[in-house]
Amino acid sequence: MTDDVLISTEGRIGRISLNRPKAIHALNLTMCEAMIDALLKWQGDDAVEAVTIDHSEGRGFCAGGDIRMLATSGAKDGKEARAFFHTEYRLNHLLFTYPKSVVAFMDGITMGGGVGISQPAKYRVATEHTRFAMPETGIGLFPDVGGGWYLPRLEGRVGVFLALTGARLDGAECLALGLATHYLPSEKLAEAKERIAAHPDRIGGILGELSITAPSAAITQHIDKINRLFASDTYEDILTALETDGGEWAQKELDALRTKSPQTCKIALRQLKEGGAMHDFAAQMTQEYAIGSRVVQMHDFLEGVRALIVDKDNSPKWNPPTAEAVTDDWIDAIFAPLPDEEKWTPLT
């Protein structure tokens, strides 16, 4: 077991509470393993009727995965990074297919890996503290943990917009887009958890009773522009559309995209296009593992982590440096299926 995640049963529920406040509860391998062990145990325990996932203290639900470890491993042989992805994606898939109701309390920063453990939940609770994003294009990784499944299933081209720009959503925006199922004031969360533990057969009713009307969702004002300017699955077309538009909003998003890894943006576009057509979440995770096993050792990810976390100069030098320089052959090689003995597999 690990102190980085607190696992307990309360009343008739199993409770998983992320407990790495200094790292904004970012996931590491031992946390993923402990969560899998608990979920498998509760799956066959009739005394546990539902599961809640939350965080112990601080401003985050879960800020993602252990990026520094991934980069350190990627700079060597990538073995440790692949082991983490393999286990994390098994956790994501287990939650996606879990036979009991799961409630995720996204009360705070919910990014990357935090998206991966909250989106499979039947009930996803946002609050005034929620800050949701898939910011991987800014560090040269890619929107994994099922991003290729969830994002293309959002309204219009919103998922593409989120994947490319790394835009941050608040709780009201998450509710409006369906990323959250309920919006509660944070002071009601303790009551919600207590009542759910006593009556796991009434989760929907309890959350409904404690919900409040969310503030207006700012992103909804821009959906028409998002659908029009992010319509293409070709990255160069999106950049051209934003340049041609000339409006203030389009210029802001174009400026944002110019700071992102062109390689990652092209990966994300293909990933969302193919993921939107998939009918099996496991197939999506198999593809994402093939991508991740390669990207974690490539220049852009190592450079992105250097610029953001190590040197903190926020000036990554991407290579290939432009959208045009990232060829179809380059992306094909990243998406190529792994040999059978190296492929990701779900838990049996």
Coordinates of C-alpha atoms in Angstrom, one line a residue:
M1 CA 0.0 0.0 0.0
T2 CA 1.0 3.6 -0.3
D3 CA 0.2 6.8 1.6
D4 CA -0.2 8.6 -1.7
V5 CA -3.8 7.3 -2.0
L6 CA -6.1 6.6 1.0
I7 CA -8.4 3.6 0.5
S8 CA -11.2 2.8 2.9
T9 CA -14.8 1.7 3.2
E10 CA -17.5 3.9 4.7
G11 CA -21.0 2.7 5.1
R12 CA -21.9 0.9 1.9
I13 CA -19.2 2.5 -0.3
G14 CA -15.6 2.1 -1.2
R15 CA -13.7 5.4 -1.0
I16 CA -10.5 6.3 -2.9
S17 CA -8.9 9.6 -1.8
L18 CA -5.9 10.8 -3.7
N19 CA -3.2 12.1 -1.2
R20 CA -0.3 13.8 -2.8
P21 CA -1.2 17.4 -2.1
K22 CA 2.3 18.8 -2.9
A23 CA 2.1 17.3 -6.4
I24 CA -1.6 18.3 -6.7
H25 CA -2.4 14.6 -6.4
A26 CA -0.6 13.6 -9.6
L27 CA -0.7 9.9 -10.2
N28 CA 2.3 7.6 -9.9
L29 CA 2.6 3.9 -10.5
T30 CA 2.0 2.8 -6.9
M31 CA -1.2 4.9 -6.7
C32 CA -2.6 3.3 -9.9
E33 CA -1.7 -0.2 -8.6
A34 CA -3.4 0.5 -5.2
M35 CA -6.5 1.8 -6.9
I36 CA -6.7 -1.2 -9.2
D37 CA -6.3 -3.6 -6.2
A38 CA -9.1 -1.8 -4.3
L39 CA -11.5 -1.7 -7.3
L40 CA -11.0 -5.4 -8.0
K41 CA -11.6 -6.3 -4.4
W42 CA -14.7 -4.2 -4.1
Q43 CA -16.0 -5.5 -7.5
G44 CA -16.7 -8.9 -5.8
D45 CA -17.8 -7.5 -2.4
D46 CA -21.5 -7.3 -2.0
A47 CA -21.1 -5.0 1.0
V48 CA -19.6 -2.3 -1.3
E49 CA -22.4 -1.0 -3.5
A50 CA -20.6 2.0 -5.0
V51 CA -17.2 3.8 -5.2
T52 CA -16.3 7.4 -4.7
I53 CA -13.0 9.1 -5.9
D54 CA -11.9 12.4 -4.4
H55 CA -8.8 14.1 -3.0
S56 CA -7.6 14.7 0.5
E57 CA -6.6 18.3 0.7
G58 CA -5.4 21.2 -1.4
R59 CA -6.4 22.8 -4.7
G60 CA -6.4 19.7 -6.9
F61 CA -8.5 16.7 -7.7
C62 CA -5.7 15.4 -9.8
A63 CA -3.2 17.4 -11.9
G64 CA -2.2 14.5 -14.1
G65 CA 0.5 11.9 -14.1
D66 CA 4.1 12.0 -12.8
I67 CA 5.5 14.0 -15.7
R68 CA 9.0 14.3 -14.3
M69 CA 9.3 10.6 -13.9
L70 CA 8.0 10.0 -17.5
A71 CA 10.6 12.4 -18.9
T72 CA 13.5 10.9 -16.9
S73 CA 12.5 7.5 -18.1
G74 CA 12.0 8.6 -21.7
A75 CA 15.5 10.1 -21.7
K76 CA 16.9 6.7 -20.9
D77 CA 15.1 3.6 -22.2
G78 CA 11.4 4.5 -21.6
K79 CA 10.8 1.3 -19.7
E80 CA 9.5 2.8 -16.5
A81 CA 7.3 5.2 -18.5
R82 CA 5.8 2.4 -20.4
A83 CA 5.1 0.4 -17.2
F84 CA 3.3 3.5 -15.8
F85 CA 1.2 4.0 -19.0
H86 CA 0.3 0.3 -19.1
T87 CA -0.9 0.3 -15.5
E88 CA -2.6 3.7 -15.7
Y89 CA -4.5 2.7 -18.8
R90 CA -5.6 -0.5 -17.2
L91 CA -7.0 1.6 -14.3
N92 CA -8.8 3.9 -16.9
H93 CA -10.3 0.8 -18.6
L94 CA -11.3 -0.8 -15.3
L95 CA -13.2 2.3 -14.3
F96 CA -14.8 2.5 -17.8
T97 CA -16.1 -1.0 -17.5
Y98 CA -16.8 -1.1 -13.7
P99 CA -20.1 -2.8 -12.8
K100 CA -20.8 -0.6 -9.8
S101 CA -21.6 3.1 -9.7
V102 CA -18.5 5.4 -9.4
V103 CA -18.8 9.0 -8.2
A104 CA -15.8 11.3 -9.0
F105 CA -15.6 14.6 -7.1
M106 CA -13.7 17.0 -9.5
D107 CA -13.3 19.6 -6.8
G108 CA -10.2 21.4 -8.1
I109 CA -7.6 21.0 -10.8
T110 CA -8.6 18.1 -13.0
M111 CA -6.1 17.6 -15.8
G112 CA -4.6 14.8 -17.8
G113 CA -4.6 11.7 -15.6
G114 CA -7.3 13.3 -13.5
V115 CA -9.5 13.4 -16.6
G116 CA -8.8 9.7 -17.1
I117 CA -10.1 8.7 -13.7
S118 CA -13.1 11.1 -13.6
Q119 CA -14.6 10.7 -17.1
P120 CA -15.4 7.0 -16.8
A121 CA -17.4 7.6 -13.6
K122 CA -21.2 7.5 -13.9
Y123 CA -21.5 10.6 -11.7
R124 CA -19.0 13.4 -12.2
V125 CA -19.3 16.3 -9.7
A126 CA -18.0 19.8 -10.6
T127 CA -17.7 22.7 -8.2
E128 CA -16.7 26.3 -8.2
H129 CA -13.1 25.1 -7.8
T130 CA -13.1 22.8 -10.9
R131 CA -10.4 23.6 -13.5
F132 CA -10.5 21.0 -16.2
A133 CA -8.0 20.7 -19.1
M134 CA -6.1 18.4 -21.3
P135 CA -2.9 20.5 -21.6
E136 CA -0.7 17.9 -23.3
T137 CA 0.1 19.9 -26.5
G138 CA 2.0 22.4 -24.3
I139 CA 4.4 19.7 -23.1
G140 CA 4.8 17.6 -26.2
L141 CA 2.9 14.6 -24.9
F142 CA -0.7 13.9 -26.3
P143 CA -4.2 13.8 -24.8
D144 CA -4.2 10.3 -23.5
V145 CA -6.0 8.4 -20.7
G146 CA -9.0 8.0 -23.1
G147 CA -8.9 11.5 -24.4
G148 CA -9.2 10.1 -27.9
W149 CA -12.6 8.6 -26.8
Y150 CA -14.1 11.3 -24.6
L151 CA -13.1 14.5 -26.5
P152 CA -14.6 13.6 -30.0
R153 CA -17.9 12.7 -28.3
L154 CA -18.4 16.3 -27.0
E155 CA -20.6 18.8 -28.9
G156 CA -19.4 19.7 -32.4
R157 CA -15.6 20.4 -32.5
V158 CA -15.3 21.3 -28.8
G159 CA -13.1 18.3 -28.2
V160 CA -10.7 19.2 -30.9
F161 CA -10.5 22.7 -29.6
L162 CA -9.8 21.4 -26.0
A163 CA -7.2 18.9 -27.3
L164 CA -5.3 21.5 -29.4
T165 CA -5.4 24.6 -27.2
G166 CA -5.3 23.0 -23.8
A167 CA -8.1 25.4 -22.8
R168 CA -9.1 25.4 -19.1
L169 CA -12.8 24.9 -18.3
D170 CA -14.5 25.9 -15.1
G171 CA -17.1 23.8 -13.3
A172 CA -20.0 25.5 -15.1
E173 CA -18.5 24.8 -18.5
C174 CA -17.9 21.2 -17.6
L175 CA -21.5 20.8 -16.7
A176 CA -22.7 22.5 -19.9
L177 CA -20.5 20.3 -22.1
G178 CA -21.5 17.1 -20.2
L179 CA -18.0 16.5 -18.8
A180 CA -19.7 16.8 -15.4
T181 CA -23.1 15.4 -14.5
H182 CA -23.8 17.7 -11.4
Y183 CA -22.7 21.1 -10.1
L184 CA -22.4 21.4 -6.3
P185 CA -21.1 24.1 -4.1
S186 CA -17.9 22.8 -2.4
E187 CA -19.4 23.3 1.1
K188 CA -22.0 20.6 0.2
L189 CA -19.5 17.9 -0.7
A190 CA -19.0 16.5 2.8
E191 CA -22.8 16.1 3.1
A192 CA -23.0 14.5 -0.3
K193 CA -20.3 11.9 0.6
E194 CA -21.9 11.1 3.9
R195 CA -25.4 10.6 2.4
I196 CA -24.0 8.6 -0.5
A197 CA -22.2 6.3 2.0
A198 CA -25.5 5.6 3.8
H199 CA -27.6 5.4 0.6
P200 CA -25.6 4.3 -2.4
D201 CA -28.9 3.3 -4.1
R202 CA -29.9 7.0 -4.2
I203 CA -26.7 8.7 -5.6
G204 CA -28.5 10.5 -8.4
G205 CA -31.2 11.8 -6.1
I206 CA -28.8 12.9 -3.5
L207 CA -26.6 14.8 -6.0
G208 CA -29.7 16.3 -7.6
E209 CA -31.0 17.6 -4.3
L210 CA -27.7 19.2 -3.4
S211 CA -27.0 20.6 -6.8
I212 CA -27.3 24.4 -7.5
T213 CA -27.8 26.3 -10.7
A214 CA -24.4 26.7 -12.2
P215 CA -23.1 30.1 -13.4
S216 CA -23.3 30.8 -17.2
A217 CA -20.8 28.7 -19.1
A218 CA -18.5 31.1 -21.0
I219 CA -17.5 28.5 -23.6
T220 CA -21.0 28.2 -25.0
Q221 CA -20.7 31.7 -26.4
H222 CA -17.9 30.5 -28.7
I223 CA -19.2 27.1 -29.9
D224 CA -20.2 28.5 -33.3
K225 CA -16.7 29.9 -33.8
I226 CA -15.1 26.7 -32.5
N227 CA -17.2 24.6 -34.9
R228 CA -16.3 26.8 -37.9
L229 CA -12.6 27.5 -37.2
F230 CA -11.7 24.1 -35.9
A231 CA -13.7 22.2 -38.4
S232 CA -10.8 20.5 -40.3
D233 CA -8.9 17.4 -39.3
T234 CA -5.8 19.0 -40.9
Y235 CA -3.8 21.2 -38.6
E236 CA -2.6 23.5 -41.3
D237 CA -6.2 24.2 -42.3
I238 CA -7.1 25.2 -38.7
L239 CA -4.2 27.6 -38.4
T240 CA -5.2 29.1 -41.8
A241 CA -8.8 29.5 -40.7
L242 CA -7.8 31.3 -37.5
E243 CA -5.4 33.6 -39.4
T244 CA -8.0 34.4 -42.0
D245 CA -10.7 35.1 -39.5
G246 CA -8.8 38.1 -38.0
G247 CA -11.2 38.4 -35.0
E248 CA -10.0 39.0 -31.5
W249 CA -11.0 35.5 -30.3
A250 CA -9.4 33.8 -33.3
Q251 CA -6.2 35.7 -32.8
K252 CA -6.0 34.7 -29.1
E253 CA -6.5 31.0 -30.0
L254 CA -3.9 31.3 -32.8
D255 CA -1.4 32.8 -30.4
A256 CA -2.1 29.9 -28.0
L257 CA -1.6 27.3 -30.8
R258 CA 1.8 28.9 -31.8
T259 CA 3.2 27.9 -28.4
K260 CA 2.1 24.2 -28.7
S261 CA 4.0 21.3 -30.1
P262 CA 3.0 20.9 -33.8
Q263 CA 3.7 17.2 -33.5
T264 CA 1.3 16.8 -30.6
C265 CA -1.4 18.8 -32.3
K266 CA -1.2 16.5 -35.4
I267 CA -1.3 13.4 -33.1
A268 CA -4.3 14.8 -31.3
L269 CA -6.3 15.5 -34.5
R270 CA -5.7 12.0 -35.9
Q271 CA -6.3 10.4 -32.4
L272 CA -9.7 12.2 -32.1
K273 CA -10.8 11.4 -35.6
E274 CA -10.0 7.7 -35.2
G275 CA -11.2 7.5 -31.6
G276 CA -14.5 9.0 -32.5
A277 CA -15.1 6.2 -34.9
M278 CA -14.1 3.4 -32.5
H279 CA -16.7 1.2 -30.7
D280 CA -14.5 -0.3 -28.1
F281 CA -12.7 1.7 -25.3
A282 CA -10.0 -1.0 -25.1
A283 CA -9.1 -0.5 -28.7
Q284 CA -8.7 3.2 -27.9
M285 CA -6.4 2.5 -25.0
T286 CA -4.4 0.0 -27.2
Q287 CA -3.8 2.8 -29.7
E288 CA -2.9 5.4 -27.0
Y289 CA -0.4 3.0 -25.5
A290 CA 1.3 2.6 -28.9
I291 CA 1.5 6.4 -29.2
G292 CA 2.6 7.0 -25.7
S293 CA 5.3 4.3 -25.8
R294 CA 7.0 6.3 -28.6
V295 CA 6.2 9.9 -27.8
V296 CA 7.6 9.6 -24.3
Q297 CA 11.1 9.1 -25.8
M298 CA 10.8 11.7 -28.5
H299 CA 12.3 15.2 -28.6
D300 CA 9.1 17.3 -28.0
F301 CA 8.1 15.6 -24.8
L302 CA 11.6 15.8 -23.3
E303 CA 11.9 19.4 -24.4
G304 CA 8.4 20.3 -23.2
V305 CA 9.1 19.0 -19.7
R306 CA 12.5 20.8 -19.7
A307 CA 10.8 24.1 -20.5
L308 CA 7.8 23.7 -18.2
I309 CA 9.2 21.8 -15.2
V310 CA 13.0 21.6 -15.2
D311 CA 14.3 25.0 -16.4
K312 CA 10.9 26.7 -16.2
D313 CA 11.7 29.1 -19.0
N314 CA 8.4 28.3 -20.8
S315 CA 10.2 28.5 -24.1
P316 CA 10.2 25.0 -25.7
K317 CA 12.0 24.6 -29.0
W318 CA 9.8 22.1 -30.9
N319 CA 11.3 19.8 -33.5
P320 CA 9.8 19.5 -36.1
P321 CA 9.3 23.2 -35.6
T322 CA 6.2 23.8 -37.8
A323 CA 3.0 22.1 -38.8
E324 CA 4.3 21.7 -42.3
A325 CA 7.4 20.0 -41.1
V326 CA 5.4 17.2 -39.3
T327 CA 4.8 14.9 -42.2
D328 CA 2.2 12.2 -42.6
D329 CA 4.9 9.6 -42.5
W330 CA 6.2 11.0 -39.2
I331 CA 2.7 10.6 -37.7
D332 CA 2.1 7.2 -39.3
A333 CA 5.2 5.9 -37.5
I334 CA 3.9 7.2 -34.1
F335 CA 0.5 5.5 -34.7
A336 CA 1.9 2.2 -36.0
P337 CA 0.6 -0.8 -33.9
L338 CA 3.1 -2.4 -31.6
P339 CA 4.2 -6.0 -32.0
D340 CA 1.8 -8.4 -30.3
E341 CA 4.2 -9.1 -27.4
E342 CA 4.5 -5.3 -26.6
K343 CA 0.8 -4.3 -27.0
W344 CA -1.3 -2.9 -24.1
T345 CA -3.9 -5.3 -22.7
P346 CA -6.8 -4.8 -20.3
L347 CA -7.0 -6.6 -17.0
T348 CA -8.4 -10.1 -17.5

